Amino acid sequence: QVQLVESGGGLVQAGGFLRLSCAASDRTFSSYDMGWFRQAPGKERKFVARISRSGTFTYYREAVKGRFAISRDNAKNTVHLQMNSLKPEDTGVYYCATAPEGGAFNTWGQGTQVTVSS
């Protein structure tokens, strides 16, 4: 079964940037939609971004539009989330996830912590 490992989280000040990476073990990586979710302490996990299997289509929650960019490199089985102009409300554990094309996310990584201080 596919394994997902996130990296790149850390502590930054408001206005800073981070680039998250997710490495997938599955050689059929290019057949999945990929996404990022985040979970703040005591809150529900929320959708952040999604990218189609070929990278043609991307989707973002409104709060991160214009600041975050999801991308993928199918040759390297990786997906990234470039996070710019970070705000304290972006703080949380960020999870990489996979979904069947057009379907619901069903596989999750272990998460990487992102903390944005004011």
PDB file of C-alpha atoms in Angstrom:
ATOM      1  CA  GLN A   1       0.000   0.000   0.000  1.00  0.00           C
ATOM      2  CA  VAL A   2       1.146   3.536  -0.708  1.00  0.00           C
ATOM      3  CA  GLN A   3       3.136   5.290   2.006  1.00  0.00           C
ATOM      4  CA  LEU A   4       3.359   9.061   2.236  1.00  0.00           C
ATOM      5  CA  VAL A   5       6.084  10.945   4.086  1.00  0.00           C
ATOM      6  CA  GLU A   6       5.848  14.696   4.572  1.00  0.00           C
ATOM      7  CA  SER A   7       8.748  17.016   5.257  1.00  0.00           C
ATOM      8  CA  GLY A   8       9.594  20.708   5.256  1.00  0.00           C
ATOM      9  CA  GLY A   9       7.555  21.953   8.185  1.00  0.00           C
ATOM     10  CA  GLY A  10       8.959  24.270  10.792  1.00  0.00           C
ATOM     11  CA  LEU A  11       8.619  27.504  12.699  1.00  0.00           C
ATOM     12  CA  VAL A  12       8.411  30.772  10.787  1.00  0.00           C
ATOM     13  CA  GLN A  13       7.306  34.302  11.482  1.00  0.00           C
ATOM     14  CA  ALA A  14       4.251  35.839   9.866  1.00  0.00           C
ATOM     15  CA  GLY A  15       5.023  36.860   6.307  1.00  0.00           C
ATOM     16  CA  GLY A  16       7.561  34.096   5.871  1.00  0.00           C
ATOM     17  CA  PHE A  17       7.482  31.050   3.658  1.00  0.00           C
ATOM     18  CA  LEU A  18       7.868  27.285   3.727  1.00  0.00           C
ATOM     19  CA  ARG A  19       7.927  24.567   1.091  1.00  0.00           C
ATOM     20  CA  LEU A  20       6.405  21.259   2.115  1.00  0.00           C
ATOM     21  CA  SER A  21       7.251  18.043   0.327  1.00  0.00           C
ATOM     22  CA  CYS A  22       5.571  14.662   0.237  1.00  0.00           C
ATOM     23  CA  ALA A  23       7.272  11.530  -1.026  1.00  0.00           C
ATOM     24  CA  ALA A  24       5.130   8.585  -2.110  1.00  0.00           C
ATOM     25  CA  SER A  25       6.285   4.984  -2.229  1.00  0.00           C
ATOM     26  CA  ASP A  26       3.789   3.786  -4.824  1.00  0.00           C
ATOM     27  CA  ARG A  27       5.034   3.454  -8.396  1.00  0.00           C
ATOM     28  CA  THR A  28       1.498   4.208  -9.633  1.00  0.00           C
ATOM     29  CA  PHE A  29       1.719   7.687  -8.083  1.00  0.00           C
ATOM     30  CA  SER A  30       0.724   9.375 -11.336  1.00  0.00           C
ATOM     31  CA  SER A  31      -2.704   7.698 -11.246  1.00  0.00           C
ATOM     32  CA  TYR A  32      -3.739   9.520  -8.049  1.00  0.00           C
ATOM     33  CA  ASP A  33      -5.037  12.929  -7.295  1.00  0.00           C
ATOM     34  CA  MET A  34      -2.951  14.418  -4.495  1.00  0.00           C
ATOM     35  CA  GLY A  35      -3.845  16.864  -1.798  1.00  0.00           C
ATOM     36  CA  TRP A  36      -2.840  18.703   1.322  1.00  0.00           C
ATOM     37  CA  PHE A  37      -4.890  19.098   4.480  1.00  0.00           C
ATOM     38  CA  ARG A  38      -4.146  20.816   7.753  1.00  0.00           C
ATOM     39  CA  GLN A  39      -5.343  20.468  11.307  1.00  0.00           C
ATOM     40  CA  ALA A  40      -5.022  23.135  13.952  1.00  0.00           C
ATOM     41  CA  PRO A  41      -4.932  22.120  17.634  1.00  0.00           C
ATOM     42  CA  GLY A  42      -8.404  21.140  18.801  1.00  0.00           C
ATOM     43  CA  LYS A  43      -9.878  21.625  15.324  1.00  0.00           C
ATOM     44  CA  GLU A  44     -11.092  19.413  12.503  1.00  0.00           C
ATOM     45  CA  ARG A  45      -8.798  18.564   9.634  1.00  0.00           C
ATOM     46  CA  LYS A  46      -9.493  20.870   6.702  1.00  0.00           C
ATOM     47  CA  PHE A  47      -8.813  20.759   2.998  1.00  0.00           C
ATOM     48  CA  VAL A  48      -6.022  23.029   1.763  1.00  0.00           C
ATOM     49  CA  ALA A  49      -5.184  22.114  -1.830  1.00  0.00           C
ATOM     50  CA  ARG A  50      -5.682  19.419  -4.451  1.00  0.00           C
ATOM     51  CA  ILE A  51      -3.943  18.631  -7.718  1.00  0.00           C
ATOM     52  CA  SER A  52      -5.097  16.317 -10.475  1.00  0.00           C
ATOM     53  CA  ARG A  53      -3.057  13.304 -11.525  1.00  0.00           C
ATOM     54  CA  SER A  54      -1.375  15.094 -14.425  1.00  0.00           C
ATOM     55  CA  GLY A  55      -1.004  18.409 -12.611  1.00  0.00           C
ATOM     56  CA  THR A  56      -3.340  20.152 -15.024  1.00  0.00           C
ATOM     57  CA  PHE A  57      -5.948  21.150 -12.439  1.00  0.00           C
ATOM     58  CA  THR A  58      -5.466  22.618  -8.994  1.00  0.00           C
ATOM     59  CA  TYR A  59      -7.920  23.576  -6.276  1.00  0.00           C
ATOM     60  CA  TYR A  60      -7.468  25.615  -3.103  1.00  0.00           C
ATOM     61  CA  ARG A  61      -9.471  26.629  -0.107  1.00  0.00           C
ATOM     62  CA  GLU A  62     -10.287  30.310  -0.385  1.00  0.00           C
ATOM     63  CA  ALA A  63      -8.131  31.337   2.561  1.00  0.00           C
ATOM     64  CA  VAL A  64      -4.897  30.267   0.849  1.00  0.00           C
ATOM     65  CA  LYS A  65      -5.584  31.316  -2.739  1.00  0.00           C
ATOM     66  CA  GLY A  66      -2.813  33.498  -4.087  1.00  0.00           C
ATOM     67  CA  ARG A  67      -0.454  32.480  -1.283  1.00  0.00           C
ATOM     68  CA  PHE A  68      -0.076  28.698  -1.610  1.00  0.00           C
ATOM     69  CA  ALA A  69       0.763  26.655  -4.683  1.00  0.00           C
ATOM     70  CA  ILE A  70       0.520  22.890  -5.021  1.00  0.00           C
ATOM     71  CA  SER A  71       2.649  21.071  -7.574  1.00  0.00           C
ATOM     72  CA  ARG A  72       3.756  17.540  -8.375  1.00  0.00           C
ATOM     73  CA  ASP A  73       6.613  15.746 -10.053  1.00  0.00           C
ATOM     74  CA  ASN A  74       5.363  12.375 -11.218  1.00  0.00           C
ATOM     75  CA  ALA A  75       8.832  11.291 -12.310  1.00  0.00           C
ATOM     76  CA  LYS A  76       9.975  11.596  -8.690  1.00  0.00           C
ATOM     77  CA  ASN A  77       6.721  10.541  -6.991  1.00  0.00           C
ATOM     78  CA  THR A  78       6.561  13.791  -5.060  1.00  0.00           C
ATOM     79  CA  VAL A  79       4.068  16.541  -4.373  1.00  0.00           C
ATOM     80  CA  HIS A  80       4.858  19.957  -2.921  1.00  0.00           C
ATOM     81  CA  LEU A  81       3.098  22.826  -1.270  1.00  0.00           C
ATOM     82  CA  GLN A  82       4.752  26.219  -1.559  1.00  0.00           C
ATOM     83  CA  MET A  83       3.431  28.396   1.248  1.00  0.00           C
ATOM     84  CA  ASN A  84       4.101  32.122   1.017  1.00  0.00           C
ATOM     85  CA  SER A  85       2.985  35.119   3.056  1.00  0.00           C
ATOM     86  CA  LEU A  86       2.249  32.840   5.982  1.00  0.00           C
ATOM     87  CA  LYS A  87      -0.191  33.894   8.670  1.00  0.00           C
ATOM     88  CA  PRO A  88      -0.644  32.640  12.238  1.00  0.00           C
ATOM     89  CA  GLU A  89      -3.932  31.028  11.199  1.00  0.00           C
ATOM     90  CA  ASP A  90      -1.958  28.785   8.835  1.00  0.00           C
ATOM     91  CA  THR A  91      -0.525  27.020  11.881  1.00  0.00           C
ATOM     92  CA  GLY A  92      -1.252  23.323  12.131  1.00  0.00           C
ATOM     93  CA  VAL A  93      -0.178  19.844  11.197  1.00  0.00           C
ATOM     94  CA  TYR A  94      -0.099  19.472   7.426  1.00  0.00           C
ATOM     95  CA  TYR A  95      -0.961  16.118   5.893  1.00  0.00           C
ATOM     96  CA  CYS A  96      -0.329  14.814   2.420  1.00  0.00           C
ATOM     97  CA  ALA A  97      -3.078  12.612   0.993  1.00  0.00           C
ATOM     98  CA  THR A  98      -4.022  10.588  -2.071  1.00  0.00           C
ATOM     99  CA  ALA A  99      -7.329  10.005  -3.810  1.00  0.00           C
ATOM    100  CA  PRO A 100      -8.560   8.057  -6.808  1.00  0.00           C
ATOM    101  CA  GLU A 101      -8.945  10.396  -9.738  1.00  0.00           C
ATOM    102  CA  GLY A 102     -11.857  12.661  -8.891  1.00  0.00           C
ATOM    103  CA  GLY A 103     -12.635  10.717  -5.723  1.00  0.00           C
ATOM    104  CA  ALA A 104     -12.385  11.015  -1.966  1.00  0.00           C
ATOM    105  CA  PHE A 105      -9.050  11.103  -0.180  1.00  0.00           C
ATOM    106  CA  ASN A 106      -8.332   7.800   1.492  1.00  0.00           C
ATOM    107  CA  THR A 107      -4.625   7.591   2.328  1.00  0.00           C
ATOM    108  CA  TRP A 108      -2.725   9.940   4.617  1.00  0.00           C
ATOM    109  CA  GLY A 109       0.814  10.673   5.660  1.00  0.00           C
ATOM    110  CA  GLN A 110       1.982  11.179   9.228  1.00  0.00           C
ATOM    111  CA  GLY A 111       1.935  14.963   9.021  1.00  0.00           C
ATOM    112  CA  THR A 112       4.460  17.739   9.437  1.00  0.00           C
ATOM    113  CA  GLN A 113       4.107  20.627  11.869  1.00  0.00           C
ATOM    114  CA  VAL A 114       3.869  24.184  10.597  1.00  0.00           C
ATOM    115  CA  THR A 115       3.935  26.963  13.175  1.00  0.00           C
ATOM    116  CA  VAL A 116       3.586  30.608  12.212  1.00  0.00           C
ATOM    117  CA  SER A 117       4.305  33.130  14.932  1.00  0.00           C
ATOM    118  CA  SER A 118       3.137  36.717  15.014  1.00  0.00           C
TER     119      SER A 118
END
